[in-house]
Coordinates of C-alpha atoms and ligand atoms in Angstrom, one line a residue:
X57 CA 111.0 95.9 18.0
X58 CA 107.4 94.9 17.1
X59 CA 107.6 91.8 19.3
X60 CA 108.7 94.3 22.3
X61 CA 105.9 96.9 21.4
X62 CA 103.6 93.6 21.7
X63 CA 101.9 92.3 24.6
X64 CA 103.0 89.1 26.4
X65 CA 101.9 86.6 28.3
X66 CA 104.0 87.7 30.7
X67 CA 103.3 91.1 30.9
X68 CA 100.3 91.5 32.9
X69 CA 97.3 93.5 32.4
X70 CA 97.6 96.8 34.4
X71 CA 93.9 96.4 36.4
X72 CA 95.2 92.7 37.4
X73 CA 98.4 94.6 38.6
X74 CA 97.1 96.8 41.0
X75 CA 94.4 94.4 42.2
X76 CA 97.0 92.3 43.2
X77 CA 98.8 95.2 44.6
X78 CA 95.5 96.3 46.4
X79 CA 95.6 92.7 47.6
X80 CA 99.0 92.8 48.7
X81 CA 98.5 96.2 50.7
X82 CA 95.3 94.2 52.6
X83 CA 97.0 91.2 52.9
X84 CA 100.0 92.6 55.1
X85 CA 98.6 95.7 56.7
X86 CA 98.2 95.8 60.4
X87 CA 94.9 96.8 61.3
X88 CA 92.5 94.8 60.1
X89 CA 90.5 96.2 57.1
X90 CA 86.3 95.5 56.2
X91 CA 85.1 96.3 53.7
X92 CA 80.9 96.3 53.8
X93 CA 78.0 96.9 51.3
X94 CA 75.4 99.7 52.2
X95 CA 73.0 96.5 53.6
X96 CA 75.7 95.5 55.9
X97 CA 76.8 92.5 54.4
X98 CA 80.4 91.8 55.0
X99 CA 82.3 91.9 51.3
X100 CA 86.6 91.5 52.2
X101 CA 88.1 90.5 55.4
X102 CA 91.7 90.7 55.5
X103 CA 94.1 88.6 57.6
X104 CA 94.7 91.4 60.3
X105 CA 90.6 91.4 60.9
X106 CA 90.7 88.0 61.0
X107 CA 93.5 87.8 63.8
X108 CA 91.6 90.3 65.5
X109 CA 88.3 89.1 65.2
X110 CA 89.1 85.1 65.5
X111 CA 86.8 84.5 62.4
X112 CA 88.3 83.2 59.1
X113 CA 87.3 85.3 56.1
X114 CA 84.8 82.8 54.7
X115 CA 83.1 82.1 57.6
X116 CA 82.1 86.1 57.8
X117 CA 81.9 86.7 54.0
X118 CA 78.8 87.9 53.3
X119 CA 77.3 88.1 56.8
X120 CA 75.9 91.2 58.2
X121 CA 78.7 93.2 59.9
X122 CA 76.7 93.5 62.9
X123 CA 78.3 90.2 63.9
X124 CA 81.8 92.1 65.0
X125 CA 79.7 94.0 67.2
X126 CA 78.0 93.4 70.9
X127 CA 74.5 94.4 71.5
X128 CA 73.0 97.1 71.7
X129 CA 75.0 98.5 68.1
X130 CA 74.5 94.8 66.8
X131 CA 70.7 95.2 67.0
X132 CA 71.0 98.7 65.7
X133 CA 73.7 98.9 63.3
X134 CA 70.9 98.2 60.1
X135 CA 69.6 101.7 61.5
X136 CA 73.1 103.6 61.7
X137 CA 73.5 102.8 58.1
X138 CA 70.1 103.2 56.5
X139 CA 69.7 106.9 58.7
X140 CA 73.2 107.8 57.4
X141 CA 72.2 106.8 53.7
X142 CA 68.9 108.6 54.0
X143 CA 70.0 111.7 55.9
X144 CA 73.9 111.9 55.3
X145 CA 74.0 112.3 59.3
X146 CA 76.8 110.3 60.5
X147 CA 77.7 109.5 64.0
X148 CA 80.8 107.2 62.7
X149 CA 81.6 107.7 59.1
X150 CA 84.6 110.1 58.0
X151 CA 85.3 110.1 61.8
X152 CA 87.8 107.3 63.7
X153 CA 86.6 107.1 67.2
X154 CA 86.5 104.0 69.8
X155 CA 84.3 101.5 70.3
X156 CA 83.7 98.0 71.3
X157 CA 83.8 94.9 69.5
X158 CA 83.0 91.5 69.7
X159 CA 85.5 88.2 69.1
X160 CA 84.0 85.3 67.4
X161 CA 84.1 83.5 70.9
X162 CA 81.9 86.2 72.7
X163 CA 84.5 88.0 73.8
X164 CA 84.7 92.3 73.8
X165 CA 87.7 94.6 73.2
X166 CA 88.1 98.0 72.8
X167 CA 88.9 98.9 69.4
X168 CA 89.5 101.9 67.7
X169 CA 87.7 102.5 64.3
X170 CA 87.7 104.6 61.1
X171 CA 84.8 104.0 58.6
X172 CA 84.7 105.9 55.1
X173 CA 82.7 105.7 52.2
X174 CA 83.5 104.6 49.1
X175 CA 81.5 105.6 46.5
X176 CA 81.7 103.3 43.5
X177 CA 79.3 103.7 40.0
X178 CA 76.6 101.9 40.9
X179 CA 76.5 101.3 44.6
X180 CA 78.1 103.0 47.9
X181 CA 80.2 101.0 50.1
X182 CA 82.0 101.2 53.7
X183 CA 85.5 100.6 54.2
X184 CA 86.4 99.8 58.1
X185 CA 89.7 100.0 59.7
X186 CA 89.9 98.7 62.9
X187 CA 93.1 98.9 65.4
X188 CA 92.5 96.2 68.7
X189 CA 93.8 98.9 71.2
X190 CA 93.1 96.1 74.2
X191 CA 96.7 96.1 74.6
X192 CA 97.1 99.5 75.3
X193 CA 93.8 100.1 77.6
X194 CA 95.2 97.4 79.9
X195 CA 98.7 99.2 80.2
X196 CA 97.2 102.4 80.8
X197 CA 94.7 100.3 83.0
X198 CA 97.9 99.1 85.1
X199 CA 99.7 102.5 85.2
X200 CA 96.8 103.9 86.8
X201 CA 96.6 101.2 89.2
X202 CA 100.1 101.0 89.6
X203 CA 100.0 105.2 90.4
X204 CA 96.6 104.6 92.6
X205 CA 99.0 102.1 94.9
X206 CA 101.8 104.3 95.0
X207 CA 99.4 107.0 96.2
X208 CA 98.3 104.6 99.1
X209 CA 101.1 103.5 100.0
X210 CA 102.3 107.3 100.3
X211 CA 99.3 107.9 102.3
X212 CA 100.1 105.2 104.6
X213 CA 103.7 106.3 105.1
X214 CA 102.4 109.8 106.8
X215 CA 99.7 107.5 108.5
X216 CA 102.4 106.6 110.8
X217 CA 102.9 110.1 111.6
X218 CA 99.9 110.9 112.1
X219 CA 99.2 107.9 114.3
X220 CA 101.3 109.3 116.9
X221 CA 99.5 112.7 116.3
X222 CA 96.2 111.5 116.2
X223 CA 96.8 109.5 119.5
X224 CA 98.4 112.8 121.0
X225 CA 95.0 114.8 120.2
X226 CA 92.3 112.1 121.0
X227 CA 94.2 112.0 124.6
X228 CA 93.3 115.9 125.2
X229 CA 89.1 115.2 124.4
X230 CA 89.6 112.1 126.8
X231 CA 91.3 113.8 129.9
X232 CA 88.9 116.1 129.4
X233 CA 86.4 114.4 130.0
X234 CA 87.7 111.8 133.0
X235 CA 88.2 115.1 134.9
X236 CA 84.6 116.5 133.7
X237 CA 82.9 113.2 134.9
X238 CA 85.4 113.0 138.1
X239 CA 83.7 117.0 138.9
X240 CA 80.3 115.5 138.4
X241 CA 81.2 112.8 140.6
X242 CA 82.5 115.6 143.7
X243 CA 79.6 117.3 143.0
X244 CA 76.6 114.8 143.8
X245 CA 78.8 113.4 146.6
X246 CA 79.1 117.0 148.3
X247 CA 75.3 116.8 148.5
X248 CA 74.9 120.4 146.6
X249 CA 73.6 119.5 143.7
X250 CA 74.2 122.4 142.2
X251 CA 72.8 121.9 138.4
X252 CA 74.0 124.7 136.5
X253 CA 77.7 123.2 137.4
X254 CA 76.5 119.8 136.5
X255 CA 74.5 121.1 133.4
X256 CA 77.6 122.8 132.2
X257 CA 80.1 119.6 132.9
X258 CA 78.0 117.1 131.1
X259 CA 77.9 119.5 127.9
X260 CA 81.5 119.6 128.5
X261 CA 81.9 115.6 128.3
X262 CA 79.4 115.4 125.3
X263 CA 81.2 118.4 123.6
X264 CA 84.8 116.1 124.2
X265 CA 83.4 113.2 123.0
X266 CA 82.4 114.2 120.0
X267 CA 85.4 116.0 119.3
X268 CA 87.5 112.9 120.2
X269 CA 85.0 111.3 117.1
X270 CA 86.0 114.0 114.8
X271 CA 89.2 113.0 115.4
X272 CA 88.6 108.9 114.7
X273 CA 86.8 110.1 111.7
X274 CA 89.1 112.2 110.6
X275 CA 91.8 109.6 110.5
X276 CA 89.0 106.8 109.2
X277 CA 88.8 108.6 105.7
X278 CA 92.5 109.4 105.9
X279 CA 93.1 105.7 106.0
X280 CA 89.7 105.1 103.2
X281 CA 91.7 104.4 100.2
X282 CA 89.8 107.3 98.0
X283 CA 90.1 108.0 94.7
X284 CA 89.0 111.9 94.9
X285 CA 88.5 113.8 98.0
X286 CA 87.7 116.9 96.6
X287 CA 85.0 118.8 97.0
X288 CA 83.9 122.0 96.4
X289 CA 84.4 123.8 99.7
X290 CA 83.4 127.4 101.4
X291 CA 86.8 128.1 103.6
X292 CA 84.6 130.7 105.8
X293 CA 82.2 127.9 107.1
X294 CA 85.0 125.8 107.3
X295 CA 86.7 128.4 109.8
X296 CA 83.3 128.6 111.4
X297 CA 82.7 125.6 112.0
X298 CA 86.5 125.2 113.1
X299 CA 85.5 128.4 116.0
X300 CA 83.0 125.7 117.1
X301 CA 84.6 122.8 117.2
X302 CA 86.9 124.6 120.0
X303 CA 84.5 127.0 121.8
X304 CA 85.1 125.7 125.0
X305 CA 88.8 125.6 125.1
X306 CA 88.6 128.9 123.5
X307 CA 86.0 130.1 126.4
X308 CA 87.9 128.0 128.8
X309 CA 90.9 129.5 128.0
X310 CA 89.4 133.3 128.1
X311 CA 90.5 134.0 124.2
X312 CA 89.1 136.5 122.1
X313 CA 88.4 136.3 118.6
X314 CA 88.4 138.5 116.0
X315 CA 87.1 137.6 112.5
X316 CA 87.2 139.0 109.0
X317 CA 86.3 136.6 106.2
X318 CA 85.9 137.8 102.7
X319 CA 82.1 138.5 101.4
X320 CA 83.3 137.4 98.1
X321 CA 84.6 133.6 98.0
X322 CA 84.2 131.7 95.5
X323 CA 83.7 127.3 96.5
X324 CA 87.2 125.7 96.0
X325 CA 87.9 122.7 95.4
X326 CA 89.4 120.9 98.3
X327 CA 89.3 118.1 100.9
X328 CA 87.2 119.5 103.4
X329 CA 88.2 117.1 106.6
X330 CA 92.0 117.8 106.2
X331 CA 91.5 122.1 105.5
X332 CA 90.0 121.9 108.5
X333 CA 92.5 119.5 110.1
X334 CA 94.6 122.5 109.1
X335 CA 92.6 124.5 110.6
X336 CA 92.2 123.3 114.2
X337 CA 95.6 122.8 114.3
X338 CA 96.7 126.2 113.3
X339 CA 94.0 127.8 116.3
X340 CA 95.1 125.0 118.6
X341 CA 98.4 126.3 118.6
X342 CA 97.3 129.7 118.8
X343 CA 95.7 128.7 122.0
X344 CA 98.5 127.3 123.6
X345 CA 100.7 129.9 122.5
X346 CA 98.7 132.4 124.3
X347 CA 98.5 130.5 127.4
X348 CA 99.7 133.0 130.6
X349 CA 99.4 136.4 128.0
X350 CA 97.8 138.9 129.4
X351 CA 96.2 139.9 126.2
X352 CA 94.9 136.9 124.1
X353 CA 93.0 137.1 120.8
X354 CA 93.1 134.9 117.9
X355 CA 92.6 136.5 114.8
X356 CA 90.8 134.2 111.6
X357 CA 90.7 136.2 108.1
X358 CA 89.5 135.1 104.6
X359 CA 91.4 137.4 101.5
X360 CA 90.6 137.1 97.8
X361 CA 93.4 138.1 95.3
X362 CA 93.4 136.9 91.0
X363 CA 94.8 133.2 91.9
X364 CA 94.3 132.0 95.6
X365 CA 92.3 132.5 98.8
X366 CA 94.0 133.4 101.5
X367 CA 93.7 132.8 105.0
X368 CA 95.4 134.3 108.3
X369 CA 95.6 133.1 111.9
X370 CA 97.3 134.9 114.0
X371 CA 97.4 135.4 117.8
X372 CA 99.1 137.7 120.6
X373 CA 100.8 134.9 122.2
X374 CA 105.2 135.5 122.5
X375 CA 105.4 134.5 118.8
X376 CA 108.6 132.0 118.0
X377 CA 112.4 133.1 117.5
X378 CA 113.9 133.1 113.9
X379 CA 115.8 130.5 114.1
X380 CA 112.7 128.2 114.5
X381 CA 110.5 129.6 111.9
X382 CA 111.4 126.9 109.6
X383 CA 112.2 124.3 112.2
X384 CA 108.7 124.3 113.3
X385 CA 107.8 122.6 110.3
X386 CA 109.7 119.8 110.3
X387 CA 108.3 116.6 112.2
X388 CA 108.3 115.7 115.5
X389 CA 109.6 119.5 116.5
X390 CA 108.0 120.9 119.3
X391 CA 108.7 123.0 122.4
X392 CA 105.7 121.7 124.3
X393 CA 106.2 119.1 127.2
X394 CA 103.3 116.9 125.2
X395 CA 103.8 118.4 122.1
X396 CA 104.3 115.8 118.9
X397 CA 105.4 118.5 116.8
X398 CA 103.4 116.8 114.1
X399 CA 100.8 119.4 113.8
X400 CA 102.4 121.9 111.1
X401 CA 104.1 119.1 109.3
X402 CA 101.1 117.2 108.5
X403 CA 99.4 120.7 107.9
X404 CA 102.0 121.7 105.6
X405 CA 102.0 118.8 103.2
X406 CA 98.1 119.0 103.3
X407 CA 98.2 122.3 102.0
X408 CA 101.1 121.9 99.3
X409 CA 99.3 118.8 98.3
X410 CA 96.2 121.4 97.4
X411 CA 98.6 123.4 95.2
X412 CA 98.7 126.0 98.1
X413 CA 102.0 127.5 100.6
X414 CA 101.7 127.5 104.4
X415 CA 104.0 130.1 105.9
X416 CA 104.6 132.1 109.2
X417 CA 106.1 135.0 110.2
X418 CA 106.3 137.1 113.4
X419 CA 104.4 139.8 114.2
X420 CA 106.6 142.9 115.1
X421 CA 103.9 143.7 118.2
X422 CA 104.5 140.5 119.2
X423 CA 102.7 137.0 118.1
X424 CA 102.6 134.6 115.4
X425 CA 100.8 134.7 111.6
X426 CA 100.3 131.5 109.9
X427 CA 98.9 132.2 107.0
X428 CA 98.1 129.6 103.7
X429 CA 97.1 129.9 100.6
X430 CA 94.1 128.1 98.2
X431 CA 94.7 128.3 94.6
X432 CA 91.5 129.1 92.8
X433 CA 91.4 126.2 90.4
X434 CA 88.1 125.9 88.5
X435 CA 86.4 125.5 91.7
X436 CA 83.7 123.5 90.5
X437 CA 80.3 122.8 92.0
X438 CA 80.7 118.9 92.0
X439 CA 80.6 117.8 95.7
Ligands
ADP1469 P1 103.0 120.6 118.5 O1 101.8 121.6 118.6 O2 102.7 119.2 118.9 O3 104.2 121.1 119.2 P2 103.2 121.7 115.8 O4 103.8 121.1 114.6 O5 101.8 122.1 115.8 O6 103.4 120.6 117.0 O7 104.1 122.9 116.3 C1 105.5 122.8 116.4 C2 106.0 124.0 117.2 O8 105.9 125.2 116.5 C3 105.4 124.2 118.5 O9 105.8 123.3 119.5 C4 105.7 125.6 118.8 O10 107.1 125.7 119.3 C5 105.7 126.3 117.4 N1 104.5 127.0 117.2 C6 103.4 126.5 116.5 N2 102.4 127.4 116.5 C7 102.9 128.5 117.2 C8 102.3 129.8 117.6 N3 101.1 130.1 117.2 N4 103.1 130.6 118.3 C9 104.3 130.2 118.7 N5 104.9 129.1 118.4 C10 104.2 128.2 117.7

């Protein structure tokens, strides 16, 4: 009994014990664990930091911690420890956040770090764990790469619908303007100059051209590979500026328009080249639906509810049976002789790609109402 109640040499003395279990704990644990003294000077390194970092334990023992770190902290970190002692202000410690550090050969990684304080009797030291989270960033990096691609490649695969489109609508500006310049041609060879016909033709052929550029534009930042195309957009100079781009066919054509945009918009945030896209297409068709009508107005109106914008085309052309409504949405459909029936397939995924609907109905006078919506997002006034 006395011998038991005893100590033995191989019982071991209970501070050795859990310094060896302390030991133990650093010795195995994942992330690699520093511990520093309140001038910087590196104090334990355990095997994980030294895997992470590339330097053995003695060859960092000692030295100031700054040497984990790239410039500018490296230069710095003498401050960030002498303000915190001073002031208690800390930018770092209690906190884990993520920063960069620095590999014995040079080399950076992202790293994410948790420093506290250990306050011991007669000094204060810092305890650092730190995670190499390298790993991680560059499979996040891929996914977002590999996301970016599919994107593109998604984008390309209605490029070749809109190809056909595009082609379809640069051919209208063009004709127009081989039949402006073959009037302007007739009209110096009659010998009667007669410059307010000539005026009006060249604006004509100026006005094409640069509609038929729109139109190469357009489908140049379609094809841009763009990380954001948002911006924060007014719809009602959007429609205005639509009403401008086709003036002349609209004059040409003898149409009337009516307009009623909201006072009370607030900027969305939006691509602005494909709303409009939306746009033109939406009044082009109400153009040539009205072709022949006796009566022919377009109608172009902005609304405001809690969650979207909303905004109405409609015209008094012979509107389109039922049994199409839906049909006209799908590619390639089209009841014109040159149609492509691309026009309000494209527009359709343009504005469900914003979050919004496109819809139509029939008028019971008579005429068709396209109307989409915006949802109001946060609209933002990034650009
Ligand atoms: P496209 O104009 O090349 O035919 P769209 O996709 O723009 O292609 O339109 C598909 C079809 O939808 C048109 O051919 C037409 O039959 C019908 N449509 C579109 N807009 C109107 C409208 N405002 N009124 C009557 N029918 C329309």
């Amino acid at each position: 009994m006395k011998r038991a109640a005893e100590p033995t040499e191989s019982q071991s003395d209970p501070l050795q014990e859990r310094d060896a279990r302390l030991r133990a704990v650093l010795n195995t644990a994942v992330d690699g664990i520093i511990t520093i003294e309140s001038d910087g000077s590196i104090e334990s390194f355990n095997p994980a930091a030294e895997r992470i970092f590339g330097y053995s334990a003695e060859e960092v023992m000692g030295r100031n911690v700054a040497v984990l770190m790239p410039p500018p902290h490296r230069e710095q970190h003498g401050n960030y420890i002498d303000n915190y002692l001073r002031t208690g202000d800390t930018k770092i410690i209690g906190r884990g956040r993520e920063v960069t550090g620095r590999r014995k050969g040079g080399g950076l990684f992202p790293m994410e770090l948790a420093i506290s304080e250990v306050q011991l009797t007669d000094r204060v030291m810092f305890t650092g764990i730190v995670r190499d989270i390298s790993t991680r960033r560059r499979a996040e990096l891929e996914a977002r790469r590999n996301l970016n691609e599919h994107a593109h490649a998604s984008r390309l695969a209605v490029l070749g619908e809109m190809v056909s489109g595009i082609a379809h609508e640069l051919n209208q500006p063009l004709a127009a303007i081989v039949s402006f310049a073959d009037a302007c041609q007739r009209i110096l060879g009659s010998g009667q100059h007669d410059l307010t016909l000539l005026q009006d033709a060249l604006q004509q052929i100026s006005e094409q051209g640069r509609r038929a550029g729109s139109i190469v534009n357009q489908l140049k930042d379609f094809v841009k590979k763009r990380e954001a195309t948002r911006s924060a957009i007014d719809i009602n100079d959007i429609m205005r500026n639509v009403l401008d781009i086709l003036r002349y066919e609209i004059r040409n054509n003898d149409i009337k328009t009516s307009v009623d945009f909201a006072s009370d918009l607030p900027k969305l945030r939006a691509d602005r080249v494909q709303i409009e896209q939306v746009l033109l297409n939406l009044v082009q068709n109400a153009i040539d639906a009205m072709a022949g009508r006796e009566t022919r107005v377009v109608s172009l109106y902005t609304q405001l509810d809690a969650e979207n914008v909303t905004v109405t085309v409609s015209d008094t052309g012979p509107g389109f049976g039922s049994d199409i409504s839906e049909q006209m949405f799908d590619a390639f459909f089209t009841t014109k002789t040159k149609g492509t029936g691309l026009g309000l397939s494209i527009s359709r995924s343009i504005i469900e790609a914003h979050g919004g609907a496109l819809i139509a109905r029939q008028q019971t006078e008579g005429g068709a109402v396209f109307k989409f919506t915006l949802p109001l997002g946060d609209g933002g006034d990034g650009d």
